[in-house]
CSV table of C-alpha atoms in Angstrom, one decimal:
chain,number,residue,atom,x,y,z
K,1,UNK,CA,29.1,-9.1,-12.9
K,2,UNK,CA,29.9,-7.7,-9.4
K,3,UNK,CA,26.9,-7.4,-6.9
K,4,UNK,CA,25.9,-4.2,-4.9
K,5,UNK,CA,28.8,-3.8,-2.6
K,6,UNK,CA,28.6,-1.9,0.6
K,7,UNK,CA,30.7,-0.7,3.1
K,8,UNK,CA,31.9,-1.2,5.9
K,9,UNK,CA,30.7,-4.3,7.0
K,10,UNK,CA,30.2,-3.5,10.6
K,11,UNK,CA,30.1,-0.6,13.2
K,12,UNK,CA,30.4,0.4,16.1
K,13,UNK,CA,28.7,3.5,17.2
K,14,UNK,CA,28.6,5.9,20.0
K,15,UNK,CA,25.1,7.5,20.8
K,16,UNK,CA,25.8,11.3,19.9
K,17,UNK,CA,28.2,10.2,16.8
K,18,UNK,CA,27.2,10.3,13.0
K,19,UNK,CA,28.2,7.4,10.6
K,20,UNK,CA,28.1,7.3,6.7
K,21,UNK,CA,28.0,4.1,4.8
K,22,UNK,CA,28.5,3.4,1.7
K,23,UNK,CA,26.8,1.6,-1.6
K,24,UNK,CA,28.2,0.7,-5.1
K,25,UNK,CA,25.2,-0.5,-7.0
K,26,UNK,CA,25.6,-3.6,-9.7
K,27,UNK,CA,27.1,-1.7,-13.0
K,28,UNK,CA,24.5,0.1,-15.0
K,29,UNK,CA,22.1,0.1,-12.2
K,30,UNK,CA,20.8,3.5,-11.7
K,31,UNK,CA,18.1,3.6,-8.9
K,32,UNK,CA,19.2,2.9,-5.6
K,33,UNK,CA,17.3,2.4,-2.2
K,34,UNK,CA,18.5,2.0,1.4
K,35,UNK,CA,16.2,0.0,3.7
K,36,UNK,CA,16.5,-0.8,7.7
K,37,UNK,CA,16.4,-4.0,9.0
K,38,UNK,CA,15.7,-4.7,12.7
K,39,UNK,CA,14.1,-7.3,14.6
K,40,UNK,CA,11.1,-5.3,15.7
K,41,UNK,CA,10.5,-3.3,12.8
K,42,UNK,CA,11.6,-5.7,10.3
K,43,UNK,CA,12.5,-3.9,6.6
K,44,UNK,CA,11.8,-0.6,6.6
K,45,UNK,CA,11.8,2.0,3.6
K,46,UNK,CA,14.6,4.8,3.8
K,47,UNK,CA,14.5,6.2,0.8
K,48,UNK,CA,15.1,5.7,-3.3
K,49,UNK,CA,17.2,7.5,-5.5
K,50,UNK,CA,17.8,7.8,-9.2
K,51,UNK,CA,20.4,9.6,-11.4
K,52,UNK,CA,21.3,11.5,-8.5
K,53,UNK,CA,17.6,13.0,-7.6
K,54,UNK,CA,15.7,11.5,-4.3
K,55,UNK,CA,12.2,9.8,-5.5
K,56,UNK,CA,10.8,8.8,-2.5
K,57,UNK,CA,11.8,9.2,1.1
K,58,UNK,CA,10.6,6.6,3.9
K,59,UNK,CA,9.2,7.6,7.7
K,60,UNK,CA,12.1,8.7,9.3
K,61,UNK,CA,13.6,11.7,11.2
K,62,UNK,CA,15.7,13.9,9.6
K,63,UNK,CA,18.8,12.4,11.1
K,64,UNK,CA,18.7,10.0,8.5
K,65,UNK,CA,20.2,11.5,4.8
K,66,UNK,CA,21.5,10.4,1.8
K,67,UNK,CA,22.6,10.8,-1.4
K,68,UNK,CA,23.7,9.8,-4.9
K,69,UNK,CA,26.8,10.4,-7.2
K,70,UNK,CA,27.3,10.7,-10.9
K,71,UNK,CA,28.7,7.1,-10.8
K,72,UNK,CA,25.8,5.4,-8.8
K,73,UNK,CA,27.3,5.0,-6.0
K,74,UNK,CA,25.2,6.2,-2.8
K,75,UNK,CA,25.7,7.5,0.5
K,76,UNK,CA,23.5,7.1,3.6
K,77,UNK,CA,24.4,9.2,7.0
K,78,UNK,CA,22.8,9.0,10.4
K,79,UNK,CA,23.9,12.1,12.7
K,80,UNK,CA,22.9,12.0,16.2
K,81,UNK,CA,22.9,7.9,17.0
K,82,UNK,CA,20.5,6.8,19.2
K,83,UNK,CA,20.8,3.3,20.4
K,84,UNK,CA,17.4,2.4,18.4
K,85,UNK,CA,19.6,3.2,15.2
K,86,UNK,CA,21.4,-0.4,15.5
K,87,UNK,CA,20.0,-2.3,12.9
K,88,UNK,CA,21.0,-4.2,9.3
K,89,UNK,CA,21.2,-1.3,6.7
K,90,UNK,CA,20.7,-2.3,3.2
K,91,UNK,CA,21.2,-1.3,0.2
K,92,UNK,CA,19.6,-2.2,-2.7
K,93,UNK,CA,19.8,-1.7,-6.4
K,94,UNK,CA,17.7,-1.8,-9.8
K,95,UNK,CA,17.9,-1.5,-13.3
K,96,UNK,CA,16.1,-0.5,-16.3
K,97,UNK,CA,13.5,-3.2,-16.9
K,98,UNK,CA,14.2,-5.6,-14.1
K,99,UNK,CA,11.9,-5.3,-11.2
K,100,UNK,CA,13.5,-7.3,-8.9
K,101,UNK,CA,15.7,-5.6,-6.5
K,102,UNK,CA,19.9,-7.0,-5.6
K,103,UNK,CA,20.1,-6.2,-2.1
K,104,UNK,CA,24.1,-6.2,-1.4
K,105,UNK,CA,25.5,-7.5,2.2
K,106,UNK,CA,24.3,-4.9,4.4
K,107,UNK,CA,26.4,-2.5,7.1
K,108,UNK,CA,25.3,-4.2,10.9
K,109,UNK,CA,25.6,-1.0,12.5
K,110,UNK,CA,25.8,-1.2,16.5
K,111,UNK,CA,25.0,1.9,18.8
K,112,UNK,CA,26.4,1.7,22.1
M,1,UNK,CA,-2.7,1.2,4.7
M,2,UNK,CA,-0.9,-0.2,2.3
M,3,UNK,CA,0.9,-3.0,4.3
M,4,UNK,CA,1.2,-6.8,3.7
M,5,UNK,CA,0.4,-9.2,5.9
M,6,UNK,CA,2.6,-12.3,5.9
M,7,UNK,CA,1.5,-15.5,8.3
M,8,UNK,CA,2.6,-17.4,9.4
M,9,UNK,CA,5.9,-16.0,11.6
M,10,UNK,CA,7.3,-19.4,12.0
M,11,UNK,CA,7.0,-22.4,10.9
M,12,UNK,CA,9.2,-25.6,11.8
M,13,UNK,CA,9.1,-29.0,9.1
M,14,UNK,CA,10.6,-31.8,8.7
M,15,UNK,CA,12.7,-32.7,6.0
M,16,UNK,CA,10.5,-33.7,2.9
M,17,UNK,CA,7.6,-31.8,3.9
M,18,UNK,CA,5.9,-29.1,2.6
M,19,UNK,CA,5.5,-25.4,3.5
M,20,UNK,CA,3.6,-22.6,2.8
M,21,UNK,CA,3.4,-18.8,3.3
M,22,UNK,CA,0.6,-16.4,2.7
M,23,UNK,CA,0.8,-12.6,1.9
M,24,UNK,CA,-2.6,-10.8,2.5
M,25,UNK,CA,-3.7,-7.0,1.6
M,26,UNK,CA,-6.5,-5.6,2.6
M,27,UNK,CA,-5.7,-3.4,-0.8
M,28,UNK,CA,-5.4,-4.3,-4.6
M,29,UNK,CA,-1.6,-5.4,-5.4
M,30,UNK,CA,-0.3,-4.0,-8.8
M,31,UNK,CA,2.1,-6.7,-8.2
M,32,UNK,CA,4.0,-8.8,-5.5
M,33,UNK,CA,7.9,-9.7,-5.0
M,34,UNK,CA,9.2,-12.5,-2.7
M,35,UNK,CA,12.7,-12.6,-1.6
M,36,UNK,CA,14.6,-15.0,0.5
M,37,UNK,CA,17.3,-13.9,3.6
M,38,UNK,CA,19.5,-17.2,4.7
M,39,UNK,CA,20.5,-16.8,8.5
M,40,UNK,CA,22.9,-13.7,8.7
M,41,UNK,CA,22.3,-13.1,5.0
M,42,UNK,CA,20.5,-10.6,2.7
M,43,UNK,CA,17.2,-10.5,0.9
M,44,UNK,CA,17.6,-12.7,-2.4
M,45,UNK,CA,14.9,-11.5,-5.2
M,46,UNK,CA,13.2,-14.5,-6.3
M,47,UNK,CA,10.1,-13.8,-8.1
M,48,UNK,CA,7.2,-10.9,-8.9
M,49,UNK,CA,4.1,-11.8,-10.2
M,50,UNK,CA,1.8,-9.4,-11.9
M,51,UNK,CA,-1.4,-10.7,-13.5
M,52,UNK,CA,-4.9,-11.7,-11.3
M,53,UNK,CA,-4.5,-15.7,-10.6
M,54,UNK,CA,-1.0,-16.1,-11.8
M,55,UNK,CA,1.1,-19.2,-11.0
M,56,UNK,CA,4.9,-19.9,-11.9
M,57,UNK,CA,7.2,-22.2,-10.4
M,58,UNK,CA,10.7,-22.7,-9.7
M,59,UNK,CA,11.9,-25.9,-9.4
M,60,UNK,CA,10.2,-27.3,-6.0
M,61,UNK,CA,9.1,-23.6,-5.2
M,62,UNK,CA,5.1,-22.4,-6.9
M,63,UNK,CA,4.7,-19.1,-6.5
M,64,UNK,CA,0.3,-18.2,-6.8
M,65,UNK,CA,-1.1,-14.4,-7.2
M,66,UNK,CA,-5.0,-14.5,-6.1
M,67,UNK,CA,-7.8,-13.4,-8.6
M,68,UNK,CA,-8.6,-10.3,-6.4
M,69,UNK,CA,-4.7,-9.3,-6.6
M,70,UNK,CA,-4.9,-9.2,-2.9
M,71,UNK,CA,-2.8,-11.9,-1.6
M,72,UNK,CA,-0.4,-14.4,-2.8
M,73,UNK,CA,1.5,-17.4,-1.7
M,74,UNK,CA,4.4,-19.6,-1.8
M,75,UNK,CA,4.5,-23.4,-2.0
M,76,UNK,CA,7.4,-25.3,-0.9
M,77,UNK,CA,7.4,-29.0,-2.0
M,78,UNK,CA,9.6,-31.6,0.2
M,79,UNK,CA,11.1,-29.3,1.9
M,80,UNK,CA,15.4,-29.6,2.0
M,81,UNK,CA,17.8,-27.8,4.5
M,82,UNK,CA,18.8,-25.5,1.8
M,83,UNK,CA,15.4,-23.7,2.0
M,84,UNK,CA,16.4,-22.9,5.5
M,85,UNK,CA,16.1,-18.9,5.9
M,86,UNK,CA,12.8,-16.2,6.0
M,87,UNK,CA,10.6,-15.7,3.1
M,88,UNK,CA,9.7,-12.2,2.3
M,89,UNK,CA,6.5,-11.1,0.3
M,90,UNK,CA,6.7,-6.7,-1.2
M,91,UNK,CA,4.7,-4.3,-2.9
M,92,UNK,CA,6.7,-2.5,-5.5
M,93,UNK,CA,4.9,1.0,-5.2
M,94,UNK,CA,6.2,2.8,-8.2
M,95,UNK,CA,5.4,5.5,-10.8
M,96,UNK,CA,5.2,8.8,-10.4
M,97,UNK,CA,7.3,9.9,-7.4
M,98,UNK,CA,6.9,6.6,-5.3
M,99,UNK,CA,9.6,4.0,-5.7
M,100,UNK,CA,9.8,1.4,-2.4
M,101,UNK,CA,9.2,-1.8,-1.7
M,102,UNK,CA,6.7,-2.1,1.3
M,103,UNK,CA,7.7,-6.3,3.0
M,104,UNK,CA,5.8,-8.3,5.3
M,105,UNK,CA,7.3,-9.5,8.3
M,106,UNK,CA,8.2,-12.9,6.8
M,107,UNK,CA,7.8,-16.1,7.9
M,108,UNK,CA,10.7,-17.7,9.3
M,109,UNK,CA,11.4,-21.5,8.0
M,110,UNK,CA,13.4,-24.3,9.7
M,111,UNK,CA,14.1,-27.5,8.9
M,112,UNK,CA,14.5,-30.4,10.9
M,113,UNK,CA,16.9,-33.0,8.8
């Protein structure tokens, strides 16, 4: 059984430019979430979505967006990069009765 | 709020010794999740527990929920080079609208062979 794959891997940023990245959660795996990972901060809620509807939305500007297909498969943009935007972005997916989350490898996303 | 509290930050063993890291709430858990991240890795879900003063174990790991469902814990025994990486403790906030995990800052483990 595949894991959650995301790309790409790693970025490279200007401040000013948007990125998208991109999540395929583990088959059959409907609810999706997108966390941040820095050193400072450490893992930090984005948001959570399921069957294509956003549940829950973590405490960030509106810069940061996302969004789920029919398939699954999710999308997470950042418009207007600042350099505090470099971090670990993870994705991270769950399925019906399992309450553990499979985080895939994560997008290291560098603003310069 | 509804934060964790994870101590301690660091801590550095030696091979064959044991380690442990707490995960304090100043609010009732419905449950707690540990995960694992290896150096340059990505969390790794290892266990949630759910009931007042539950206890499981995995192989060398034992994994304790308090009565009061407001902290928890995780026991290392002899500690090997594999266990090597940060420790995570999460609240699964869920139902309703509100589906997140909130993590603790970890507690980073090294091991000196």
């Amino acid at each position: 059984k595949a894991g959650v794959t995301q790309t790409p891997r790693y970025l490279i940023k200007t401040r000013g430019q948007q990125v998208t990245l991109s999540c395929s959660p583990i088959s059959g795996h409907r609810s999706v979430s997108w966390y941040q990972q820095t050193p400072g901060q450490g893992l930090q809620f984005l948001f959570e979505y399921f069957s294509e509807t956003q549940r829950n939305k973590g405490n960030f500007p509106g810069r940061f967006s996302g969004r789920q297909f029919s398939n699954s498969r999710s999308e997470m943009n950042v418009s207007t990069l600042e350099l505090g935007d470099s971090a670990l972005y993870l994705c991270a997916s769950s399925g019906q009765g399992f309450y553990g989350y499979t985080f895939g490898s994560g997008t290291r996303l560098t603003v310069v | 709020g509804q934060q964790v509290m994870q101590i301690p930050q660091y801590q550095h063993v030696q091979e064959g010794e044991d380690f442990t890291t707490y995960c304090n709430s100043s609010t009732t858990l419905s449950n707690i999740q540990w995960y694992k991240q290896r150096p340059g890795g990505h969390p790794v879900f290892l266990i949630q527990l759910v009931k007042s003063g539950e206890v499981k174990k995995q192989k060398r790991l034992t994994f304790q929920f308090g009565e009061a469902k407001k902290n928890s814990s995780l026991h290392i025994t002899a500690t090997q080079t594999t266990d090597v990486g940060t420790y995570f403790c999460a609240r699964l906030n869920s139902g309703g609208s509100n589906y997140k995990l909130t993590f603790g800052k970890g507690t980073l483990l090294t091991v000196n062979p």
